[in-house]
Short mmCIF file of C-alpha atoms and ligand atoms in Angstrom, two decimals:
data_model
loop_
_atom_site.label_atom_id
_atom_site.label_comp_id
_atom_site.label_asym_id
_atom_site.label_seq_id
_atom_site.Cartn_x
_atom_site.Cartn_y
_atom_site.Cartn_z
CA MET I 24 -64.12 -18.77 96.24
CA THR I 25 -63.49 -22.40 96.91
CA VAL I 26 -64.48 -25.47 94.96
CA HIS I 27 -67.70 -26.76 96.44
CA PHE I 28 -68.72 -30.43 96.29
CA PRO I 29 -72.25 -30.99 97.61
CA PHE I 30 -71.36 -34.31 99.23
CA GLN I 31 -74.05 -36.50 100.79
CA ASN I 32 -72.13 -39.58 101.84
CA SER I 33 -73.91 -42.82 102.62
CA TYR I 34 -71.34 -45.62 102.18
CA SER I 35 -69.04 -44.21 104.85
CA ALA I 36 -71.96 -44.43 107.29
CA LEU I 37 -72.00 -48.23 106.94
CA PRO I 38 -70.16 -50.34 109.57
CA ASP I 39 -66.38 -49.91 109.93
CA SER I 40 -65.66 -53.29 108.37
CA PHE I 41 -66.85 -51.96 104.99
CA PHE I 42 -63.91 -49.65 104.37
CA ALA I 43 -60.77 -48.02 105.65
CA ARG I 44 -60.68 -44.27 106.25
CA VAL I 45 -57.67 -42.95 104.38
CA ALA I 46 -56.79 -39.66 102.73
CA PRO I 47 -55.18 -39.38 99.31
CA THR I 48 -51.41 -38.90 99.31
CA PRO I 49 -50.42 -35.43 98.12
CA VAL I 50 -48.44 -35.10 94.89
CA THR I 51 -45.92 -32.45 93.93
CA ALA I 52 -47.13 -30.76 90.77
CA PRO I 53 -50.66 -31.63 89.69
CA ARG I 54 -51.71 -30.45 86.25
CA LEU I 55 -55.23 -30.85 84.94
CA ILE I 56 -55.10 -32.33 81.47
CA LYS I 57 -58.78 -33.06 80.96
CA LEU I 58 -61.98 -31.95 82.60
CA ASN I 59 -65.32 -33.37 81.52
CA ARG I 60 -67.36 -30.19 81.73
CA PRO I 61 -70.79 -31.59 80.82
CA LEU I 62 -70.36 -34.32 83.44
CA ALA I 63 -69.29 -31.77 86.04
CA VAL I 64 -72.48 -29.82 85.41
CA GLN I 65 -74.51 -33.02 85.56
CA LEU I 66 -73.01 -33.68 89.00
CA GLY I 67 -73.88 -30.23 90.28
CA LEU I 68 -70.22 -29.12 90.25
CA ASP I 69 -68.89 -25.85 88.84
CA PRO I 70 -66.58 -26.67 85.92
CA ASP I 71 -64.95 -23.24 86.02
CA MET I 72 -63.98 -23.77 89.64
CA LEU I 73 -62.62 -27.23 88.93
CA ASP I 74 -60.56 -25.80 86.07
CA THR I 75 -58.27 -23.90 88.45
CA PRO I 76 -55.07 -24.81 90.35
CA GLU I 77 -57.26 -25.42 93.40
CA GLY I 78 -59.52 -27.73 91.37
CA ALA I 79 -56.51 -29.58 89.98
CA ALA I 80 -55.14 -30.02 93.52
CA ILE I 81 -58.42 -31.68 94.56
CA LEU I 82 -58.60 -33.89 91.47
CA ALA I 83 -55.02 -35.00 92.10
CA GLY I 84 -55.70 -35.80 95.73
CA LYS I 85 -53.44 -33.03 96.98
CA THR I 86 -56.25 -31.24 98.79
CA VAL I 87 -59.32 -32.87 100.29
CA PRO I 88 -62.45 -30.81 99.63
CA ASP I 89 -64.87 -29.85 102.40
CA GLY I 90 -67.48 -32.48 103.08
CA ALA I 91 -65.41 -35.34 101.67
CA ASP I 92 -65.11 -38.47 103.79
CA PRO I 93 -62.31 -40.30 101.97
CA ILE I 94 -62.43 -44.06 102.21
CA ALA I 95 -60.97 -47.11 100.50
CA MET I 96 -63.67 -49.74 100.03
CA ALA I 97 -63.15 -53.32 101.14
CA TYR I 98 -63.81 -56.11 98.66
CA ALA I 99 -62.68 -59.58 97.74
CA GLY I 100 -62.84 -61.30 94.38
CA HIS I 101 -62.22 -64.18 92.07
CA GLN I 102 -59.35 -63.22 89.82
CA PHE I 103 -59.22 -65.50 86.78
CA GLY I 104 -61.18 -68.03 88.79
CA HIS I 105 -59.02 -67.92 91.93
CA PHE I 106 -60.52 -66.50 95.08
CA VAL I 107 -58.66 -63.74 96.91
CA PRO I 108 -60.41 -62.98 100.21
CA GLN I 109 -59.06 -59.46 100.44
CA LEU I 110 -58.49 -57.09 97.53
CA GLY I 111 -60.11 -53.71 98.17
CA ASP I 112 -59.33 -50.27 96.79
CA GLY I 113 -55.56 -50.47 96.65
CA ARG I 114 -55.15 -47.37 94.56
CA ALA I 115 -58.53 -45.72 94.62
CA ILE I 116 -60.14 -43.50 97.21
CA LEU I 117 -63.80 -42.60 97.32
CA LEU I 118 -64.06 -38.89 98.12
CA GLY I 119 -67.79 -39.07 98.60
CA GLU I 120 -71.18 -39.13 96.93
CA VAL I 121 -73.23 -36.39 95.31
CA ILE I 122 -76.80 -36.41 94.07
CA ASP I 123 -76.74 -35.50 90.40
CA ARG I 124 -79.19 -33.37 88.46
CA GLU I 125 -81.43 -36.35 87.80
CA GLY I 126 -81.51 -37.24 91.47
CA VAL I 127 -79.10 -40.17 91.09
CA ARG I 128 -76.50 -40.73 93.79
CA ARG I 129 -73.03 -40.88 92.22
CA ASP I 130 -69.65 -41.79 93.70
CA ILE I 131 -66.73 -39.49 93.05
CA GLN I 132 -63.57 -41.53 93.30
CA LEU I 133 -59.91 -40.79 92.70
CA LYS I 134 -58.02 -43.63 91.03
CA GLY I 135 -54.23 -43.54 91.39
CA SER I 136 -54.27 -41.27 94.44
CA GLY I 137 -51.83 -43.17 96.65
CA PRO I 138 -51.61 -46.21 98.87
CA THR I 139 -54.36 -47.48 101.15
CA PRO I 140 -54.52 -50.31 103.69
CA PHE I 141 -55.56 -52.50 100.73
CA SER I 142 -52.53 -51.76 98.55
CA ARG I 143 -50.69 -54.98 99.36
CA ARG I 144 -47.45 -54.60 97.43
CA GLY I 145 -48.75 -51.95 95.03
CA ASP I 146 -47.80 -48.29 95.09
CA GLY I 147 -51.36 -46.99 94.95
CA ARG I 148 -50.57 -45.09 91.79
CA ALA I 149 -51.66 -45.13 88.17
CA ALA I 150 -49.65 -44.44 85.04
CA LEU I 151 -50.83 -41.88 82.51
CA GLY I 152 -51.44 -44.40 79.72
CA PRO I 153 -54.06 -46.51 81.52
CA VAL I 154 -55.71 -43.34 82.86
CA LEU I 155 -56.13 -41.99 79.33
CA ARG I 156 -57.34 -45.38 78.09
CA GLU I 157 -60.01 -45.51 80.80
CA TYR I 158 -61.03 -41.93 80.11
CA ILE I 159 -61.39 -42.54 76.37
CA VAL I 160 -63.12 -45.90 76.52
CA SER I 161 -65.50 -45.16 79.39
CA GLU I 162 -66.68 -41.94 77.76
CA ALA I 163 -67.00 -43.73 74.41
CA MET I 164 -69.18 -46.38 76.08
CA PHE I 165 -71.35 -43.65 77.54
CA ALA I 166 -71.77 -42.06 74.10
CA LEU I 167 -72.72 -45.49 72.73
CA GLY I 168 -75.50 -45.59 75.31
CA ILE I 169 -74.04 -48.46 77.33
CA PRO I 170 -74.19 -48.33 81.16
CA THR I 171 -70.74 -47.40 82.43
CA THR I 172 -68.73 -45.56 85.00
CA ARG I 173 -67.74 -42.11 83.73
CA SER I 174 -64.57 -40.06 83.75
CA LEU I 175 -64.76 -36.59 85.26
CA ALA I 176 -61.11 -35.60 84.99
CA ALA I 177 -57.55 -36.68 84.39
CA VAL I 178 -54.57 -34.99 86.03
CA VAL I 179 -50.89 -35.70 85.74
CA THR I 180 -49.22 -35.77 89.13
CA GLY I 181 -45.80 -34.40 88.21
CA GLU I 182 -44.34 -37.59 89.66
CA HIS I 183 -43.19 -40.77 88.04
CA VAL I 184 -44.51 -44.24 88.70
CA ILE I 185 -42.22 -47.17 88.28
CA ARG I 186 -43.58 -49.96 86.12
CA GLU I 187 -41.28 -51.73 83.67
CA THR I 188 -39.87 -48.25 83.14
CA ALA I 189 -40.52 -44.90 84.80
CA LEU I 190 -43.78 -43.46 83.48
CA PRO I 191 -45.66 -40.22 84.15
CA GLY I 192 -48.14 -40.67 86.99
CA ALA I 193 -51.76 -39.63 86.71
CA VAL I 194 -55.03 -39.67 88.62
CA LEU I 195 -58.41 -40.37 87.08
CA THR I 196 -61.56 -39.05 88.71
CA ARG I 197 -64.07 -41.81 88.22
CA VAL I 198 -67.80 -41.40 88.65
CA ALA I 199 -70.06 -44.39 89.23
CA SER I 200 -73.57 -44.94 90.45
CA SER I 201 -71.63 -46.95 93.01
CA HIS I 202 -68.42 -48.94 93.25
CA ILE I 203 -70.13 -51.93 94.87
CA ARG I 204 -69.06 -55.13 93.18
CA VAL I 205 -69.84 -58.83 93.35
CA GLY I 206 -66.54 -58.93 95.23
CA THR I 207 -67.91 -56.60 97.90
CA PHE I 208 -70.45 -59.28 98.84
CA GLN I 209 -67.74 -61.93 98.63
CA PHE I 210 -65.63 -60.03 101.15
CA PHE I 211 -68.26 -60.53 103.84
CA ALA I 212 -69.32 -63.99 102.71
CA ALA I 213 -65.70 -65.16 103.10
CA ARG I 214 -65.88 -63.91 106.70
CA ARG I 215 -69.30 -65.52 107.26
CA ASP I 216 -70.58 -62.10 108.31
CA THR I 217 -74.27 -62.45 107.49
CA ASP I 218 -75.19 -59.19 109.22
CA ALA I 219 -72.81 -57.33 106.95
CA ILE I 220 -74.17 -59.10 103.85
CA ARG I 221 -77.67 -58.05 104.87
CA ALA I 222 -76.59 -54.46 105.53
CA LEU I 223 -74.87 -54.34 102.14
CA ALA I 224 -77.88 -55.85 100.37
CA ASP I 225 -80.18 -53.32 102.06
CA HIS I 226 -77.88 -50.48 101.02
CA VAL I 227 -77.81 -51.74 97.44
CA ILE I 228 -81.58 -52.12 97.26
CA VAL I 229 -82.19 -48.55 98.42
CA ARG I 230 -79.52 -47.24 96.12
CA HIS I 231 -79.88 -49.25 92.91
CA TYR I 232 -83.12 -51.21 93.07
CA PRO I 233 -85.48 -49.00 95.14
CA GLN I 234 -88.57 -50.55 93.53
CA LEU I 235 -87.65 -53.85 95.25
CA ARG I 236 -88.12 -52.48 98.74
CA GLU I 237 -91.74 -53.52 98.54
CA ALA I 238 -90.97 -56.95 97.09
CA GLU I 239 -92.18 -59.96 99.02
CA ARG I 240 -88.68 -61.46 99.01
CA PRO I 241 -86.38 -58.47 98.47
CA TYR I 242 -83.08 -60.37 98.51
CA HIS I 243 -84.29 -62.85 95.91
CA ALA I 244 -85.54 -59.92 93.87
CA LEU I 245 -82.16 -58.25 94.27
CA LEU I 246 -80.35 -61.23 92.78
CA ALA I 247 -82.89 -61.33 89.95
CA GLY I 248 -82.35 -57.61 89.37
CA VAL I 249 -78.56 -57.92 89.15
CA VAL I 250 -78.91 -60.94 86.86
CA ALA I 251 -81.17 -58.97 84.52
CA ARG I 252 -78.89 -55.95 84.39
CA GLN I 253 -75.75 -58.02 83.78
CA ALA I 254 -77.48 -60.02 81.04
CA GLU I 255 -78.47 -56.80 79.32
CA LEU I 256 -75.02 -55.25 79.83
CA VAL I 257 -73.06 -58.14 78.35
CA ALA I 258 -75.43 -58.26 75.38
CA ARG I 259 -74.74 -54.58 74.80
CA TRP I 260 -70.99 -55.23 74.94
CA LEU I 261 -71.22 -57.95 72.33
CA LEU I 262 -73.31 -55.79 70.05
CA VAL I 263 -70.52 -53.21 69.79
CA GLY I 264 -67.60 -55.64 69.77
CA PHE I 265 -66.36 -54.75 73.26
CA ILE I 266 -64.08 -57.04 75.21
CA HIS I 267 -63.75 -56.16 78.89
CA GLY I 268 -60.61 -58.20 79.37
CA VAL I 269 -60.70 -58.69 83.17
CA MET I 270 -64.18 -59.84 84.11
CA ASN I 271 -63.13 -60.84 87.61
CA THR I 272 -65.85 -60.73 90.24
CA ASP I 273 -64.22 -57.64 91.74
CA ASN I 274 -64.69 -55.92 88.37
CA SER I 275 -68.35 -56.85 88.11
CA SER I 276 -70.68 -54.08 89.23
CA ILE I 277 -73.86 -54.62 91.22
CA SER I 278 -75.48 -51.59 89.58
CA GLY I 279 -74.96 -53.11 86.12
CA GLU I 280 -72.43 -50.58 84.88
CA THR I 281 -69.28 -51.42 82.97
CA ILE I 282 -66.47 -50.91 85.47
CA ASP I 283 -62.67 -51.16 85.64
CA TYR I 284 -61.34 -50.50 82.21
CA GLY I 285 -57.99 -52.27 82.21
CA PRO I 286 -56.78 -54.09 79.15
CA CYS I 287 -60.19 -53.71 77.51
CA ALA I 288 -60.55 -53.23 73.75
CA PHE I 289 -62.96 -53.15 70.86
CA MET I 290 -62.38 -55.77 68.20
CA ASP I 291 -61.64 -54.70 64.65
CA ALA I 292 -62.11 -57.84 62.51
CA TYR I 293 -64.91 -60.03 63.85
CA ASN I 294 -63.52 -63.00 65.71
CA PRO I 295 -65.57 -64.58 68.52
CA ALA I 296 -62.40 -65.98 70.11
CA GLN I 297 -60.69 -62.59 70.23
CA VAL I 298 -58.61 -61.86 73.35
CA PHE I 299 -56.54 -58.71 73.86
CA SER I 300 -55.51 -58.74 77.49
CA SER I 301 -51.88 -59.67 77.97
CA ILE I 302 -52.75 -61.37 81.25
CA ASP I 303 -55.60 -63.49 79.85
CA GLU I 304 -53.45 -66.33 78.62
CA MET I 305 -56.23 -68.93 78.66
CA GLY I 306 -58.77 -66.79 76.83
CA ARG I 307 -61.10 -66.94 79.83
CA TYR I 308 -62.43 -63.49 79.02
CA ALA I 309 -62.50 -63.81 75.22
CA TYR I 310 -65.24 -61.88 73.40
CA ALA I 311 -67.72 -64.73 73.05
CA ASN I 312 -67.04 -66.11 76.53
CA GLN I 313 -68.31 -62.99 78.23
CA PRO I 314 -71.93 -64.09 78.74
CA ARG I 315 -70.79 -67.36 80.31
CA ILE I 316 -68.40 -65.52 82.60
CA ALA I 317 -71.04 -63.01 83.63
CA LEU I 318 -73.23 -65.92 84.71
CA TRP I 319 -70.29 -67.48 86.55
CA ASN I 320 -69.77 -64.20 88.42
CA LEU I 321 -73.48 -63.95 89.20
CA THR I 322 -73.36 -67.47 90.58
CA ARG I 323 -70.66 -66.28 93.00
CA LEU I 324 -73.00 -63.42 94.01
CA ALA I 325 -75.84 -65.89 94.54
CA GLU I 326 -73.64 -67.94 96.86
CA CYS I 327 -73.09 -64.86 99.01
CA LEU I 328 -76.81 -64.21 99.26
CA LEU I 329 -77.84 -67.77 100.23
CA PRO I 330 -77.89 -67.04 103.99
CA LEU I 331 -80.40 -64.25 103.32
CA PHE I 332 -82.64 -66.55 101.28
CA SER I 333 -83.37 -69.25 103.80
CA ASP I 334 -81.95 -71.12 106.79
CA ASP I 335 -82.64 -74.26 104.82
CA GLN I 336 -79.53 -74.48 102.68
CA GLU I 337 -81.03 -76.83 100.10
CA LYS I 338 -84.04 -74.62 99.63
CA ALA I 339 -81.85 -71.53 99.31
CA VAL I 340 -79.70 -73.18 96.64
CA ALA I 341 -82.72 -74.27 94.64
CA GLU I 342 -84.15 -70.74 94.76
CA ALA I 343 -80.84 -69.25 93.68
CA GLN I 344 -80.54 -71.68 90.79
CA ASP I 345 -84.00 -70.81 89.70
CA ILE I 346 -83.13 -67.10 89.58
CA LEU I 347 -79.80 -67.69 87.83
CA GLY I 348 -81.65 -69.82 85.31
CA ALA I 349 -83.20 -66.67 83.86
CA PHE I 350 -79.84 -65.33 82.72
CA SER I 351 -79.52 -67.29 79.48
CA ASP I 352 -82.90 -66.32 78.11
CA GLN I 353 -82.50 -62.70 79.19
CA PHE I 354 -79.10 -62.48 77.56
CA SER I 355 -80.28 -64.17 74.36
CA ALA I 356 -83.37 -61.98 74.13
CA ALA I 357 -81.31 -58.80 74.48
CA TYR I 358 -78.57 -60.01 72.14
CA GLN I 359 -80.93 -61.26 69.42
CA ALA I 360 -83.10 -58.15 69.60
CA GLY I 361 -79.95 -56.03 69.26
CA LEU I 362 -78.72 -58.07 66.31
CA ARG I 363 -82.06 -57.76 64.55
CA LYS I 364 -81.78 -53.99 64.85
CA LYS I 365 -78.20 -54.09 63.60
CA VAL I 366 -79.27 -55.77 60.37
CA GLY I 367 -82.28 -53.50 59.99
CA LEU I 368 -85.13 -55.85 60.83
CA PHE I 369 -88.19 -54.18 62.29
CA THR I 370 -90.16 -57.38 62.73
CA GLU I 371 -89.44 -60.87 63.99
CA ARG I 372 -89.78 -64.03 61.87
CA ASP I 373 -88.69 -67.62 61.97
CA GLY I 374 -85.29 -67.95 60.42
CA ASP I 375 -84.03 -64.49 61.45
CA GLU I 376 -81.62 -65.87 64.00
CA ALA I 377 -80.09 -68.28 61.48
CA LEU I 378 -79.89 -65.57 58.83
CA ILE I 379 -77.99 -63.27 61.20
CA GLN I 380 -75.74 -66.08 62.37
CA ASP I 381 -74.84 -66.76 58.74
CA LEU I 382 -73.72 -63.17 58.40
CA LEU I 383 -71.59 -63.42 61.53
CA ASP I 384 -70.07 -66.67 60.30
CA ALA I 385 -69.23 -65.12 56.95
CA MET I 386 -67.73 -62.10 58.73
CA ALA I 387 -65.55 -64.34 60.87
CA LYS I 388 -64.39 -66.34 57.87
CA ASN I 389 -63.64 -63.21 55.88
CA GLN I 390 -62.08 -61.15 58.69
CA ALA I 391 -64.70 -58.49 58.11
CA ASP I 392 -64.45 -55.43 60.32
CA PHE I 393 -67.22 -55.76 62.92
CA THR I 394 -68.09 -52.07 63.20
CA LEU I 395 -67.84 -51.12 59.54
CA THR I 396 -69.70 -54.17 58.25
CA PHE I 397 -72.80 -53.22 60.21
CA ARG I 398 -72.42 -49.50 59.60
CA LYS I 399 -72.05 -50.00 55.85
CA LEU I 400 -74.86 -52.55 55.80
CA GLY I 401 -77.07 -49.57 56.59
CA ASP I 402 -75.96 -48.01 53.31
CA ALA I 403 -76.58 -51.30 51.52
CA ALA I 404 -80.18 -51.03 52.72
CA ALA I 405 -80.25 -47.91 50.53
CA ASP I 406 -78.72 -49.91 47.69
CA ASP I 407 -75.10 -48.87 48.03
CA ALA I 408 -73.39 -52.15 48.85
CA ALA I 409 -69.87 -51.32 47.68
CA ASP I 410 -68.48 -50.41 51.11
CA VAL I 411 -69.91 -53.38 52.92
CA ARG I 412 -68.68 -55.83 50.27
CA ALA I 413 -65.21 -54.37 50.67
CA GLN I 414 -65.11 -55.54 54.30
CA PHE I 415 -65.06 -59.18 53.17
CA MET I 416 -61.92 -60.89 51.91
CA GLU I 417 -64.20 -62.65 49.43
CA PRO I 418 -66.91 -60.09 48.62
CA ALA I 419 -68.94 -62.88 47.03
CA ALA I 420 -69.53 -64.24 50.52
CA PHE I 421 -71.43 -61.08 51.29
CA ASP I 422 -73.32 -61.12 47.99
CA GLU I 423 -74.64 -64.59 48.65
CA TRP I 424 -75.89 -63.56 52.06
CA ALA I 425 -77.18 -60.19 50.85
CA GLY I 426 -79.55 -61.86 48.42
CA ARG I 427 -81.30 -63.63 51.29
CA TRP I 428 -81.21 -60.49 53.43
CA ARG I 429 -82.81 -58.39 50.69
CA ALA I 430 -85.58 -60.95 50.29
CA ARG I 431 -86.16 -60.79 54.05
CA ILE I 432 -86.30 -57.00 54.36
CA ALA I 433 -88.58 -56.85 51.33
CA LEU I 434 -91.20 -58.49 53.56
CA GLU I 435 -91.32 -55.36 55.72
CA GLN I 436 -93.17 -52.16 54.93
CA GLN I 437 -90.34 -49.78 55.90
CA GLY I 438 -88.51 -48.13 53.02
CA ALA I 439 -84.78 -47.89 52.39
CA ALA I 440 -84.25 -44.46 53.94
CA GLU I 441 -86.09 -45.35 57.10
CA ARG I 442 -84.16 -48.60 57.42
CA GLN I 443 -80.82 -46.91 56.83
CA ALA I 444 -81.57 -44.27 59.49
CA ALA I 445 -82.64 -46.91 62.00
CA MET I 446 -79.51 -48.95 61.33
CA HIS I 447 -77.20 -45.95 61.60
CA ALA I 448 -78.77 -45.13 64.95
CA VAL I 449 -77.60 -48.47 66.41
CA ASN I 450 -74.46 -49.21 64.37
CA PRO I 451 -71.73 -46.76 65.31
CA MET I 452 -69.34 -45.29 62.79
CA PHE I 453 -66.73 -44.64 65.47
CA ILE I 454 -65.44 -46.86 68.27
CA PRO I 455 -62.25 -46.39 70.28
CA ARG I 456 -60.06 -48.41 68.00
CA ASN I 457 -57.06 -49.80 69.74
CA HIS I 458 -54.44 -48.40 67.42
CA ARG I 459 -55.94 -44.94 67.86
CA VAL I 460 -55.96 -45.26 71.64
CA GLU I 461 -52.33 -46.41 71.58
CA ALA I 462 -51.29 -43.52 69.33
CA VAL I 463 -52.97 -41.03 71.65
CA ILE I 464 -51.21 -42.52 74.66
CA GLN I 465 -47.83 -42.45 72.92
CA ALA I 466 -48.23 -38.77 72.03
CA ALA I 467 -49.22 -37.88 75.60
CA VAL I 468 -46.61 -39.98 77.38
CA HIS I 469 -43.64 -39.32 75.10
CA ASP I 470 -44.34 -35.85 73.72
CA ASP I 471 -46.62 -34.33 76.34
CA ASP I 472 -48.98 -33.75 73.42
CA TYR I 473 -52.67 -33.99 74.29
CA ALA I 474 -54.09 -32.75 71.00
CA PRO I 475 -54.60 -36.29 69.64
CA PHE I 476 -56.34 -37.28 72.90
CA GLU I 477 -58.67 -34.28 72.68
CA GLU I 478 -59.53 -35.03 69.07
CA LEU I 479 -60.23 -38.70 69.69
CA VAL I 480 -62.46 -37.93 72.68
CA LYS I 481 -64.33 -35.38 70.58
CA VAL I 482 -64.95 -37.79 67.69
CA LEU I 483 -66.08 -40.57 70.02
CA ALA I 484 -68.62 -38.31 71.70
CA ASN I 485 -70.84 -38.66 68.59
CA PRO I 486 -70.28 -42.23 67.46
CA PHE I 487 -73.43 -42.52 65.37
CA GLU I 488 -72.79 -39.41 63.25
CA ASP I 489 -70.80 -39.65 60.04
CA GLN I 490 -68.44 -36.74 60.82
CA PRO I 491 -66.85 -36.82 57.33
CA GLU I 492 -63.97 -34.57 58.42
CA TYR I 493 -62.87 -37.32 60.83
CA ALA I 494 -63.54 -40.26 58.51
CA ALA I 495 -60.05 -41.67 59.08
CA TYR I 496 -60.99 -42.42 62.70
CA ALA I 497 -63.41 -45.04 61.42
CA ASP I 498 -60.68 -46.94 59.59
CA PRO I 499 -59.45 -50.26 60.93
CA PRO I 500 -55.72 -50.50 61.59
CA LEU I 501 -53.33 -51.24 58.77
CA PRO I 502 -51.52 -54.53 59.31
CA ASP I 503 -48.55 -52.79 60.93
CA GLN I 504 -50.81 -50.70 63.18
CA ARG I 505 -52.61 -53.66 64.66
CA VAL I 506 -52.48 -53.88 68.47
CA LEU I 507 -52.41 -57.51 69.46
CA ARG I 508 -52.13 -57.17 73.23
CA THR I 509 -53.34 -54.65 75.76
CA PHE I 510 -51.93 -54.17 79.24
CA CYS I 511 -53.48 -53.33 82.60
CA GLY I 512 -50.60 -51.07 83.44
CA THR I 513 -51.07 -51.72 87.15
P1 AMP Q 611 -57.56 -54.23 88.93
O1 AMP Q 611 -56.72 -55.17 88.13
O2 AMP Q 611 -57.31 -52.78 88.59
O3 AMP Q 611 -59.01 -54.57 88.92
O4 AMP Q 611 -57.05 -54.37 90.42
C1 AMP Q 611 -57.07 -55.55 91.15
C2 AMP Q 611 -56.65 -55.27 92.57
O5 AMP Q 611 -55.30 -54.80 92.62
C3 AMP Q 611 -57.48 -54.22 93.27
O6 AMP Q 611 -57.58 -54.58 94.62
C4 AMP Q 611 -56.66 -52.98 93.10
O7 AMP Q 611 -56.94 -52.01 94.07
C5 AMP Q 611 -55.27 -53.52 93.24
N1 AMP Q 611 -54.27 -52.70 92.56
C6 AMP Q 611 -54.10 -52.57 91.23
N2 AMP Q 611 -53.08 -51.72 90.95
C7 AMP Q 611 -52.59 -51.29 92.14
C8 AMP Q 611 -51.53 -50.40 92.52
N3 AMP Q 611 -50.77 -49.79 91.62
N4 AMP Q 611 -51.33 -50.22 93.84
C9 AMP Q 611 -52.09 -50.83 94.75
N5 AMP Q 611 -53.09 -51.68 94.46
C10 AMP Q 611 -53.35 -51.91 93.16
MG1 MG Q 612 -60.59 -53.87 89.70
#
């Protein structure tokens, strides 16, 4: 028996300038530390076969499975606002694509599998800590119902990678509906290769926006489609307190999935200016800046598409601006609708937005925990306000607001139990809290102990359920547990 991957590769059939053919670099002693069995099944793979030494060898890049066509994808990108005309997969290799059980084409990519022609000065490797972080957070996002790349497996390589110190090396198997980024378009735009931009746009339309094939102006519709998905995505991030940390254009997906989990984090206490990433010194990618940055990135995408819009540059720019102009309203609509659900409103009335903003302001002033405030507000709908009050430094600040909120919900016909259930269905109990993620990484890296990792992944798979036996996972960090900075680990 061999491990069978039913590959049906399409990206590697695009022109040569789109990628470099390169095989993963073998490692000495691969050991599978995590296999995502439900995802394997979803992808049409046999989890029992993957959970073997042969499977581990494939997931570590030691053996290339039949039918794979390993490539490193070319892309460019604005990193913290500065354009780099060539980035590309410097430590990731796309093995190939499979069609999953729902008929969706999915990339299977190894991250940390050795150098490629795009590695520049990097070693092409990944350290165990960032691999575990990406596994935990991407799977938590999936369980929260937010579009994201997935994690199929993590292996340790048996080799060390040299960062500030020597760290255990690891490879993550990442699954995405594609790894095409805003930066992929920028790569060809920087080379003024309009044929390549058109070929890429056509590929993307077939793959991610098939309904647009019939559109009168498919490339305009494509931009509008990406704008809509990014607006929705960033709203979803804000509604769970997620901070991506490195929203560079090369980390901005055309399919509308969250991609490239580096120094990302969920906020504990609500603070719109929150930044975690150690490399984000200017706060460019702070929590509340994310919608603005998404639009900035989309504007870079629009620039790439201008030659496909019209030969008349002025006309093309005006059309692009028109499409980009939809972002703000789309974002606000998704964000406000999400907030209304978070506070248990079934209907829409004048004054709702201000009421909710008052809560957020009080939360910020009182360092209220973002996740628990909303979760416990659900219980307050059923008259038990003790836990939500306790989130506020000055509980009276909540009481003042709660009086107005109770008057507002009294205008709706839904009862307390129905409201509480609806609120609990959108306000998670469990998020991947930073101090928990750090503790899991420490146990794995320093003690080779994966039990904490397993437990955290298990709890986060059901974020909307109370899981009383794991209640401690819902707790915010104690002052000495607080993680102030997160690192890319590249
Ligand atoms: P990231 O910060 O992970 O989004 O990566 C930005 C760019 O740096 C991408 O082109 C990566 O492929 C590249 N890169 C990051 N880490 C490494 C590494 N260890 N070796 C080679 N290239 C890397
Ligand atoms: Mg990246």
